[in-house]
Coordinates of N, CA, C and O in Angstrom, one line a residue:
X1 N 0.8 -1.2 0.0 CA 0.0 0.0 0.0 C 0.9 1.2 0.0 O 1.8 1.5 0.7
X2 N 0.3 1.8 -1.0 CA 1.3 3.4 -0.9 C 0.9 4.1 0.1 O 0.0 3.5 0.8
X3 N 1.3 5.5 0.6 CA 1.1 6.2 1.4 C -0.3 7.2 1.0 O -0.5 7.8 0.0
X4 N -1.1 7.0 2.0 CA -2.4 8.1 1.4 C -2.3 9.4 2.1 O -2.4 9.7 3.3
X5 N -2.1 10.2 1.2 CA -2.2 11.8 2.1 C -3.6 12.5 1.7 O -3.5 13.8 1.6
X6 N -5.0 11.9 1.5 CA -6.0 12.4 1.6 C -6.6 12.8 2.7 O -6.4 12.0 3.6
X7 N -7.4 14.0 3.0 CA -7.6 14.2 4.3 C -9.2 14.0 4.5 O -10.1 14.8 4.3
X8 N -9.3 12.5 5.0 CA -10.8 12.4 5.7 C -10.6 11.8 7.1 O -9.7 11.1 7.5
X9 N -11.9 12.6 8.0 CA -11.8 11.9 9.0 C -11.8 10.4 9.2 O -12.3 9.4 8.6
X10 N -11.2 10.6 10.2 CA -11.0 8.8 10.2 C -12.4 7.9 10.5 O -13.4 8.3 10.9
X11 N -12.1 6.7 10.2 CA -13.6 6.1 10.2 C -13.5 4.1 11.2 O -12.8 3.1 10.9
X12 N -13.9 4.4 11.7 CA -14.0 3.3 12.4 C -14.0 1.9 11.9 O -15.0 1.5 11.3
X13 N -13.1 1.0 11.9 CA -12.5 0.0 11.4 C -13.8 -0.9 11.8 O -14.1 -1.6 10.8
X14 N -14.5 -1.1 12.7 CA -15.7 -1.8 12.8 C -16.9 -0.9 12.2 O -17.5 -1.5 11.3
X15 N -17.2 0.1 12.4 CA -18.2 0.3 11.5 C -18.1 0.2 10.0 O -19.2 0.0 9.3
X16 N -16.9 0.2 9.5 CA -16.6 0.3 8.0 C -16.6 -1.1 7.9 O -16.8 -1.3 6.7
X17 N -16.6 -2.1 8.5 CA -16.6 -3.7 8.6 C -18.1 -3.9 8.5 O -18.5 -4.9 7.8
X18 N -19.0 -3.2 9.1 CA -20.6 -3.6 9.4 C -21.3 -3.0 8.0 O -22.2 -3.5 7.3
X19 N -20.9 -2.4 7.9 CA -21.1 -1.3 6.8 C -20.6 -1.7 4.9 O -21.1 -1.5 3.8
X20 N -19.4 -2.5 5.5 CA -18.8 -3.0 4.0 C -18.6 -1.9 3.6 O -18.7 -2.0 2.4
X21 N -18.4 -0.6 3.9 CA -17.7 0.5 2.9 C -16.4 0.8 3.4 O -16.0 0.6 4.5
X22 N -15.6 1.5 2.2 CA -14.7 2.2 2.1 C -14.0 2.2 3.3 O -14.7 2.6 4.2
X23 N -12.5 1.9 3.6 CA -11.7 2.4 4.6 C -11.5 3.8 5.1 O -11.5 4.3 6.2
X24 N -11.1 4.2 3.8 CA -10.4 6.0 4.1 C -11.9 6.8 4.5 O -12.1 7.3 5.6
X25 N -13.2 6.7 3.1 CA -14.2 7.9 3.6 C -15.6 7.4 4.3 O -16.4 8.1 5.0
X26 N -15.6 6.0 4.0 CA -16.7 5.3 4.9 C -17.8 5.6 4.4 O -18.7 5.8 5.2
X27 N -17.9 5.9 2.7 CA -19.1 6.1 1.8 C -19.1 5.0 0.8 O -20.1 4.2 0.7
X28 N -18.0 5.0 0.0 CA -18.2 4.4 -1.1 C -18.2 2.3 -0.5 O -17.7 1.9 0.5
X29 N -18.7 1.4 -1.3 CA -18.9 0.7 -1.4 C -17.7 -0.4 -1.8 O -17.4 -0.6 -3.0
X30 N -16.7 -1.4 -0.3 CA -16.0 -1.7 -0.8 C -16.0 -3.2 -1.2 O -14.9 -3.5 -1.7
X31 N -16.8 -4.0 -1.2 CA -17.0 -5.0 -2.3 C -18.1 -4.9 -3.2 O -19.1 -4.3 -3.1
X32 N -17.4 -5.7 -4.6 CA -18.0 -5.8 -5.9 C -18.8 -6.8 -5.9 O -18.3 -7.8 -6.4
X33 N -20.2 -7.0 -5.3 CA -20.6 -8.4 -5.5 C -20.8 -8.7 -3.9 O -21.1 -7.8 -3.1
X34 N -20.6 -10.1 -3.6 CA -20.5 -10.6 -2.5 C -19.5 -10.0 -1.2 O -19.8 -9.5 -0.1
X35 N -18.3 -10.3 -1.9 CA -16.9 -10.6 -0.9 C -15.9 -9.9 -2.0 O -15.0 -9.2 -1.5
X36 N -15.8 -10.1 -3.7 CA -15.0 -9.9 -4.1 C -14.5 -7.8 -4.0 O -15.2 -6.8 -4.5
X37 N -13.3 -7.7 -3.4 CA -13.0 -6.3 -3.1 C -13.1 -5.2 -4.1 O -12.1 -5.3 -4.8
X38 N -13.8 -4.1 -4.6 CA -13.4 -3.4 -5.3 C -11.9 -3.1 -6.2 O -11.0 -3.7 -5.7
X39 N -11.6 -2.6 -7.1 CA -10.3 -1.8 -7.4 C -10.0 -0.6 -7.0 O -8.8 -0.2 -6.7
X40 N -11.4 0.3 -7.1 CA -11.0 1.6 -7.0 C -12.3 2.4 -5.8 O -13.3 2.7 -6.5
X41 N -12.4 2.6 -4.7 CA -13.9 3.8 -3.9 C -14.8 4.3 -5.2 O -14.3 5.0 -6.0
X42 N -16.2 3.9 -5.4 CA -16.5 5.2 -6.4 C -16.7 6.3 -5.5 O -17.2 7.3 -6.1
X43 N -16.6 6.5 -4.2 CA -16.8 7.7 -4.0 C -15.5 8.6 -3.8 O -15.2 9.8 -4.2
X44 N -14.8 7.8 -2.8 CA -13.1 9.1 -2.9 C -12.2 9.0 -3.7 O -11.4 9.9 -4.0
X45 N -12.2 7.4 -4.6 CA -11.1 7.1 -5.6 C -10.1 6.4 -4.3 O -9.0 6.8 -4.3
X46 N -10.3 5.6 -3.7 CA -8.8 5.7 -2.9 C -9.0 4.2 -4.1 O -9.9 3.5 -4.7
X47 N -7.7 4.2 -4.0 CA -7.3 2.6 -4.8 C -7.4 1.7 -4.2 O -7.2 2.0 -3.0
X48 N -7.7 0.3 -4.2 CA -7.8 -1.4 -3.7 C -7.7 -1.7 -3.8 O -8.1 -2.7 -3.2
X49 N -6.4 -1.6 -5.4 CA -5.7 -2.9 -6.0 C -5.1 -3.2 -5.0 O -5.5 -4.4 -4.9
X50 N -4.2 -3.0 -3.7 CA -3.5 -3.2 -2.9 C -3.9 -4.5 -1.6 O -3.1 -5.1 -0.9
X51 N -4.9 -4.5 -1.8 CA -6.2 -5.3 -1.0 C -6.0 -6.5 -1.0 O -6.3 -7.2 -2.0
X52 N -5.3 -7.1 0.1 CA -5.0 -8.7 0.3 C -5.4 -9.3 1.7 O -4.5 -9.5 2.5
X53 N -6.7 -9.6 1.9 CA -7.1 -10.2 3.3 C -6.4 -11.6 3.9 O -6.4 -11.8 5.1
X54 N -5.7 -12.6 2.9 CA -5.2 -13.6 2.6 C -6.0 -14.7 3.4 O -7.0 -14.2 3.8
X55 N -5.8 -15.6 3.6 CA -6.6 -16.8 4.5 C -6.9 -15.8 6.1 O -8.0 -15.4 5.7
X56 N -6.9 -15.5 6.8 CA -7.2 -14.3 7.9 C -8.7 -14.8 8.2 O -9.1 -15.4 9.2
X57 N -9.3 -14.4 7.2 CA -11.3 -14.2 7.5 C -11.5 -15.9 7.7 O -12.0 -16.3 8.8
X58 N -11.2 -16.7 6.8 CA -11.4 -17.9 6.4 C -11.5 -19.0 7.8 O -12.4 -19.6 8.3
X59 N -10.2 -18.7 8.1 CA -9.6 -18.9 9.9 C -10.3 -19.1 11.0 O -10.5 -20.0 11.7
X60 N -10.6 -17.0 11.0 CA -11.4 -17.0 12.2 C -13.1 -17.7 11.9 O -13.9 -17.8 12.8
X61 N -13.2 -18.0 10.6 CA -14.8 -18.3 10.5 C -15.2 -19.6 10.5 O -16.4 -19.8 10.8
X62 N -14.2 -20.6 10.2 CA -13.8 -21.7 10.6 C -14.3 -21.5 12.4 O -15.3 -21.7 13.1
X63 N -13.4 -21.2 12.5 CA -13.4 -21.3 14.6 C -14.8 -20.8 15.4 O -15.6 -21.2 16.3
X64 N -14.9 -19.6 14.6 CA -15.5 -18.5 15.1 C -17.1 -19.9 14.8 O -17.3 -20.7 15.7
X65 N -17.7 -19.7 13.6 CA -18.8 -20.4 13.2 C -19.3 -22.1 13.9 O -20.4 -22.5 14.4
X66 N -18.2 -22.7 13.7 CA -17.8 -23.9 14.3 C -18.6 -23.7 15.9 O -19.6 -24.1 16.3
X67 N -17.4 -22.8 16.5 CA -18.0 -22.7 17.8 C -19.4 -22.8 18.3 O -20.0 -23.6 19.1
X68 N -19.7 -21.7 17.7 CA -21.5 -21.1 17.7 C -22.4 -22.3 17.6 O -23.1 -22.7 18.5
X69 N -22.3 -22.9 16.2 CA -23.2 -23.6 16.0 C -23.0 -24.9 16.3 O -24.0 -25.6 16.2
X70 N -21.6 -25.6 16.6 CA -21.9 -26.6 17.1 C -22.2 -26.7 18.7 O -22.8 -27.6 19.3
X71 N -21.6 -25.4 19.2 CA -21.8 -25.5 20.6 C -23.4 -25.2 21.0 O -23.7 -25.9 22.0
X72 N -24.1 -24.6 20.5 CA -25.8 -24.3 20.4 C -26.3 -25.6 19.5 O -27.5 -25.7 19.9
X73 N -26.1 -26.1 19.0 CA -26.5 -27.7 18.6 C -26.3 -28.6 19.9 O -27.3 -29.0 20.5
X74 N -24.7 -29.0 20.5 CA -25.1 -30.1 21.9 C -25.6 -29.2 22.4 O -26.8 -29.4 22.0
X75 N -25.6 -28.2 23.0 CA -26.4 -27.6 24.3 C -27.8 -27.8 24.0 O -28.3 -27.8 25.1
X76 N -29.0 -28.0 22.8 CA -30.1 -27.9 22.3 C -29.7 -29.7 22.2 O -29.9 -30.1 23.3
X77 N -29.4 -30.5 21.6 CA -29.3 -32.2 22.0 C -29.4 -32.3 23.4 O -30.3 -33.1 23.8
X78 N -28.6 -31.7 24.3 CA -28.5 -32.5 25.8 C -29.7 -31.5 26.7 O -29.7 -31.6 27.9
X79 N -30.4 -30.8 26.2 CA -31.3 -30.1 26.9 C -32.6 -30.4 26.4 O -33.6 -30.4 27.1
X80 N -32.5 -30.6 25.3 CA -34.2 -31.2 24.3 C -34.2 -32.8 23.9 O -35.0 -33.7 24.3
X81 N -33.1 -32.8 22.9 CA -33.1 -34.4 21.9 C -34.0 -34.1 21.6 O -35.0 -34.6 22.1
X82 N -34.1 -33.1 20.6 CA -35.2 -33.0 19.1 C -34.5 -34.6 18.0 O -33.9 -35.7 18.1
X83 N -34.8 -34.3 17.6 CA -35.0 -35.4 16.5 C -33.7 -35.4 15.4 O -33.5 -34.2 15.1
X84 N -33.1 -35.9 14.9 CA -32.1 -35.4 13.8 C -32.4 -34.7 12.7 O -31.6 -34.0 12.2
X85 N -33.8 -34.8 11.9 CA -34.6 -34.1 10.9 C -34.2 -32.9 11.4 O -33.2 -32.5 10.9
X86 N -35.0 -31.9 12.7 CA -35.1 -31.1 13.8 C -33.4 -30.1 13.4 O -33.5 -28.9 13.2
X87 N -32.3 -30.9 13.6 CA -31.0 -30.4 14.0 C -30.9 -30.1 12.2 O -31.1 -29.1 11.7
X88 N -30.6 -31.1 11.7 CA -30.5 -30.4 9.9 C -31.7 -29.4 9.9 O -31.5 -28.3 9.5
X89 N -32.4 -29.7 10.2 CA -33.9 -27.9 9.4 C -33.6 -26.9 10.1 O -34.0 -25.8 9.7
X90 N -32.8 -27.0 11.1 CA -32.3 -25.1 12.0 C -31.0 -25.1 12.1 O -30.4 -24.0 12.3
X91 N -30.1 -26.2 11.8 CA -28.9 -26.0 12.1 C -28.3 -25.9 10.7 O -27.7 -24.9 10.4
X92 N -28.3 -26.7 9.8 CA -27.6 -26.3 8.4 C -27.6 -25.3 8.1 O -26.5 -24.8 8.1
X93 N -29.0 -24.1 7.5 CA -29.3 -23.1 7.3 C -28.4 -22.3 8.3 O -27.2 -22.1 8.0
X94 N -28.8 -22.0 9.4 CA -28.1 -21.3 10.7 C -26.1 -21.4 10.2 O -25.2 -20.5 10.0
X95 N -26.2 -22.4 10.2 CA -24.5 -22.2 10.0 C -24.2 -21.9 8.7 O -23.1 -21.4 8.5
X96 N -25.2 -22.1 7.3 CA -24.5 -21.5 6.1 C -24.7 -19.9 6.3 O -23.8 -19.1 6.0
X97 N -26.1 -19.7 6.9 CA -26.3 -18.0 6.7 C -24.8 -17.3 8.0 O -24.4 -16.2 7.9
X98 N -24.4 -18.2 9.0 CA -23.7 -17.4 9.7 C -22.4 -17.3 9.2 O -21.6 -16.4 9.5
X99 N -22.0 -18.4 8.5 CA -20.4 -18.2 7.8 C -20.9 -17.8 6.5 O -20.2 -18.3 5.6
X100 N -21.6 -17.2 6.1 CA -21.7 -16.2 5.1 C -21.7 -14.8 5.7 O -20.7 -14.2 5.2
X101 N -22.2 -14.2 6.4 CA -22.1 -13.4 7.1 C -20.7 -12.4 7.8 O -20.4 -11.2 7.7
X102 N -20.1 -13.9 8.5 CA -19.1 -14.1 9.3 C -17.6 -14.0 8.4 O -16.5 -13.8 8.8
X103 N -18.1 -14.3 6.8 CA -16.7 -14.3 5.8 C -16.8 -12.7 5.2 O -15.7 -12.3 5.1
X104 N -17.7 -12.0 5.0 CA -17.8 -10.6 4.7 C -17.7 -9.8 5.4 O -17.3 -8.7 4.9
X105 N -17.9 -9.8 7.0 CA -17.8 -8.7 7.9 C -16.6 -9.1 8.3 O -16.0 -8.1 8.8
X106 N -15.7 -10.2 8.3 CA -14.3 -10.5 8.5 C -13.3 -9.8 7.8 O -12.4 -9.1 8.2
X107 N -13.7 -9.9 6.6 CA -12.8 -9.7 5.3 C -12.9 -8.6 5.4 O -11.7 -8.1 5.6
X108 N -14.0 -7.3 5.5 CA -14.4 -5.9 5.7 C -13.4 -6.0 6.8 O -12.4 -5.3 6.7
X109 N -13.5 -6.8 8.0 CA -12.8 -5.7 9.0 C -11.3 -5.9 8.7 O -10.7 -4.8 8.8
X110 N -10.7 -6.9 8.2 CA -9.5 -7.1 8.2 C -8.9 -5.8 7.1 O -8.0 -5.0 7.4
X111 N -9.6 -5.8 6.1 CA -9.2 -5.0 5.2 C -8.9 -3.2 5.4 O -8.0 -2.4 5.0
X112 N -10.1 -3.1 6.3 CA -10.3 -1.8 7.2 C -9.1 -1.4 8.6 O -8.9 -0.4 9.2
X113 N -8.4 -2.7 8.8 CA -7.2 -2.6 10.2 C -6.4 -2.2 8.7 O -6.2 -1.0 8.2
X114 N -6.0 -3.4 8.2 CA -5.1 -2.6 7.3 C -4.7 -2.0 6.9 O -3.5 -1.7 7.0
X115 N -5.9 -1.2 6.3 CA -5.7 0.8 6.0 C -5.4 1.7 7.4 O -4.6 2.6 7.7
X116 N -6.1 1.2 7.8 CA -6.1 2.1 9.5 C -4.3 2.3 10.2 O -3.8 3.3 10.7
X117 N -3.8 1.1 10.0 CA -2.3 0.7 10.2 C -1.5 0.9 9.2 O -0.3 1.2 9.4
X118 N -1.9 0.7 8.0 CA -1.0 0.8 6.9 C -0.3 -0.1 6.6 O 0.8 0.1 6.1
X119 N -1.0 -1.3 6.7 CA 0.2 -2.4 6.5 C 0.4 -2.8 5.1 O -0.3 -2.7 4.1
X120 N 1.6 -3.5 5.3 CA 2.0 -4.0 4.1 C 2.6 -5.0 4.0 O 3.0 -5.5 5.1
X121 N 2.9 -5.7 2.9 CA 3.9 -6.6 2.8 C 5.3 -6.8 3.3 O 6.3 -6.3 2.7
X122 N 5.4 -7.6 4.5 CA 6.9 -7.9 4.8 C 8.2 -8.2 4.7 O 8.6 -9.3 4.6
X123 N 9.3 -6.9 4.6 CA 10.4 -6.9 4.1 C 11.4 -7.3 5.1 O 11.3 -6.9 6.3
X124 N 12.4 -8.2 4.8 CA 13.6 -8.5 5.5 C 14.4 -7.3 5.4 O 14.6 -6.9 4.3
X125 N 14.8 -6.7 6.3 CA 16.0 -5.6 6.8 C 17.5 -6.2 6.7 O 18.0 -6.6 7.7
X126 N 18.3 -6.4 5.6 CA 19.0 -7.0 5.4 C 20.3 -6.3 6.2 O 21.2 -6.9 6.8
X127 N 20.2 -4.9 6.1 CA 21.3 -4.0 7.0 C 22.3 -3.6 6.2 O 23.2 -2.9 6.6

């Protein structure tokens, strides 16, 4: 990421995550589609080719989702024993819509620390 010397206020790395917009102005729209990242803000222009979340969102959604729903599945088995039909008709749904969810506001927020910090690609300091 190059250096940005535009001046907007800053914008909250979680709201811009809830929101799916723009890092720098917290207007424009920063996925195309689902999940896939813009190139360019249509509203301030900041650039996105730079935009690399890498496995990060994937990770936590794995763990994150896992948790939730299998742990609210035994807790609902050892407290009910609904039926197995029962556990597929609320629990599959439940966990596709929450790691769908859980892979876009991830990827938004990761993308949004990024800018916020400025990070970048890791260079060895050779000296």
């Amino acid at each position: 990421m190059t250096e940005d010397n535009a001046k907007f206020p800053p914008v909250d790395p979680v709201k811009a995550a809830l929101t799916a917009s723009c890092p720098r102005c917290g207007n424009g729209k920063l996925f195309d589609g689902f999940s896939k990242p813009r190139t360019r803000c249509n509203s301030c222009g900041l650039d996105l080719s730079w935009i690399d979340s890498g496995d990060g969102p994937a990770i936590f959604v794995i763990l994150l989702a896992d948790l939730l729903v299998v742990g609210f599945a035994v807790w609902v088995e050892l407290t009910y024993q609904p039926s197995m039909w029962l556990h597929i008709l609320v629990f599959a749904p439940l966990g596709v819509a929450l790691t769908l969810w859980l892979m876009r506001f991830l990827k938004a927020l990761l993308i949004a620390l990024q800018y916020k910090h400025n990070a970048s690609q890791g260079v060895i300091d050779r000296g």
